[in-house]
CSV table of C-alpha atoms in Angstrom, one decimal:
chain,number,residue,atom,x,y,z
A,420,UNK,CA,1.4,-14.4,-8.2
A,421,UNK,CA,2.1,-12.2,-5.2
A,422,UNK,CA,1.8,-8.6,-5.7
A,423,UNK,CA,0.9,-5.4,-3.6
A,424,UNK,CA,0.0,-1.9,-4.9
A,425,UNK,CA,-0.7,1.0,-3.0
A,426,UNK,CA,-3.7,3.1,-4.1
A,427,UNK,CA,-4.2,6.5,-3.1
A,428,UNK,CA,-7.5,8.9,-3.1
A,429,UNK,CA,-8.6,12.3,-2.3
A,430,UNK,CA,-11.8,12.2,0.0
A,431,UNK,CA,-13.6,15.0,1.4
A,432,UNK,CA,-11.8,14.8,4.7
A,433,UNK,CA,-8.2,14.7,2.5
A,434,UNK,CA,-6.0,12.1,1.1
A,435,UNK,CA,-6.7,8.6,2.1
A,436,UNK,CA,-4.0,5.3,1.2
A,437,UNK,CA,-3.5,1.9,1.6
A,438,UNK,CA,-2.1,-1.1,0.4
A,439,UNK,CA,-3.9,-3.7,-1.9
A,440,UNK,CA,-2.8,-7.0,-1.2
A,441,UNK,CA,-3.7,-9.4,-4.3
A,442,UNK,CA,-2.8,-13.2,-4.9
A,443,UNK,CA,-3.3,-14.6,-8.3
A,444,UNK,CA,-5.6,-10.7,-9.2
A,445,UNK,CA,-7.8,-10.6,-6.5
A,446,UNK,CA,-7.5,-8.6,-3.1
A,447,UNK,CA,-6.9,-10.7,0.1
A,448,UNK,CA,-6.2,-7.6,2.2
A,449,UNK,CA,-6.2,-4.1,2.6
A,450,UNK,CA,-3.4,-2.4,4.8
A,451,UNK,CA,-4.9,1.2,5.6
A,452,UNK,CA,-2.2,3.9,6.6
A,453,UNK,CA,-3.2,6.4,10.0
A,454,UNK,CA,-2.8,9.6,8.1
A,455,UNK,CA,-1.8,11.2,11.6
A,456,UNK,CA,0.3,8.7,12.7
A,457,UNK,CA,2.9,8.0,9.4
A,458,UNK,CA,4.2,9.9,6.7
A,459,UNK,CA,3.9,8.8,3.0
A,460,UNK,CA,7.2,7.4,3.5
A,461,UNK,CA,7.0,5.7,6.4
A,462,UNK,CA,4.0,3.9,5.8
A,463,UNK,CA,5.4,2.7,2.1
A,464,UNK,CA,9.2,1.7,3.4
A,465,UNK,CA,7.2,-0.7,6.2
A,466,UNK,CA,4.5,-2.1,4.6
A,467,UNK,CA,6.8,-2.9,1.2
A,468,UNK,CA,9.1,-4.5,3.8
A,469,UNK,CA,6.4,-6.6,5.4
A,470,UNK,CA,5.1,-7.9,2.4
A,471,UNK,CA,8.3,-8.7,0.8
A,472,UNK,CA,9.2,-10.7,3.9
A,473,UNK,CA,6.1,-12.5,3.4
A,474,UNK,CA,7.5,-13.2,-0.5
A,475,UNK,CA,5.1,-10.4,-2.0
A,476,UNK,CA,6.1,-8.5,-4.7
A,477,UNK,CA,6.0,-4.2,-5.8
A,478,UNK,CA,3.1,-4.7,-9.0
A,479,UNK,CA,4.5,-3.7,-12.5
A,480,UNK,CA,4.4,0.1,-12.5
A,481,UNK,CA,4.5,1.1,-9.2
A,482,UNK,CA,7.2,3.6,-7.7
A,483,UNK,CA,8.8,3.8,-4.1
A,484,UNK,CA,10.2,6.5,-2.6
């Protein structure tokens, strides 16, 4: 199965995110978001469309905003 999470944790330097991208439970890619360059948001509304597009789908308990 095609799924996608996106994982978020604080760092000394802040709050990093990105995007786990799994096939079949393992992680194929990692889609980082530029923390100065995109808003929460932003990053989640074009990454979730580019995955879907690619026939990826939101993992089981995962929210959108």
């Amino acid at each position: 199965m095609k799924t996608y999470k996106f994982v978020c944790r604080s760092t000394r330097g802040g709050f990093t995110e990105w995007a786990s991208v799994c096939e079949d439970g393992k992680e194929v890619e990692r889609i980082d978001r530029n923390v100065w360059l995109e808003t929460v948001r932003q990053f989640r509304e074009r990454v979730g469309a580019e995955l879907e597009a690619k026939g990826y789908k939101l993992e089981d308990h995962q929210y959108t905003l």
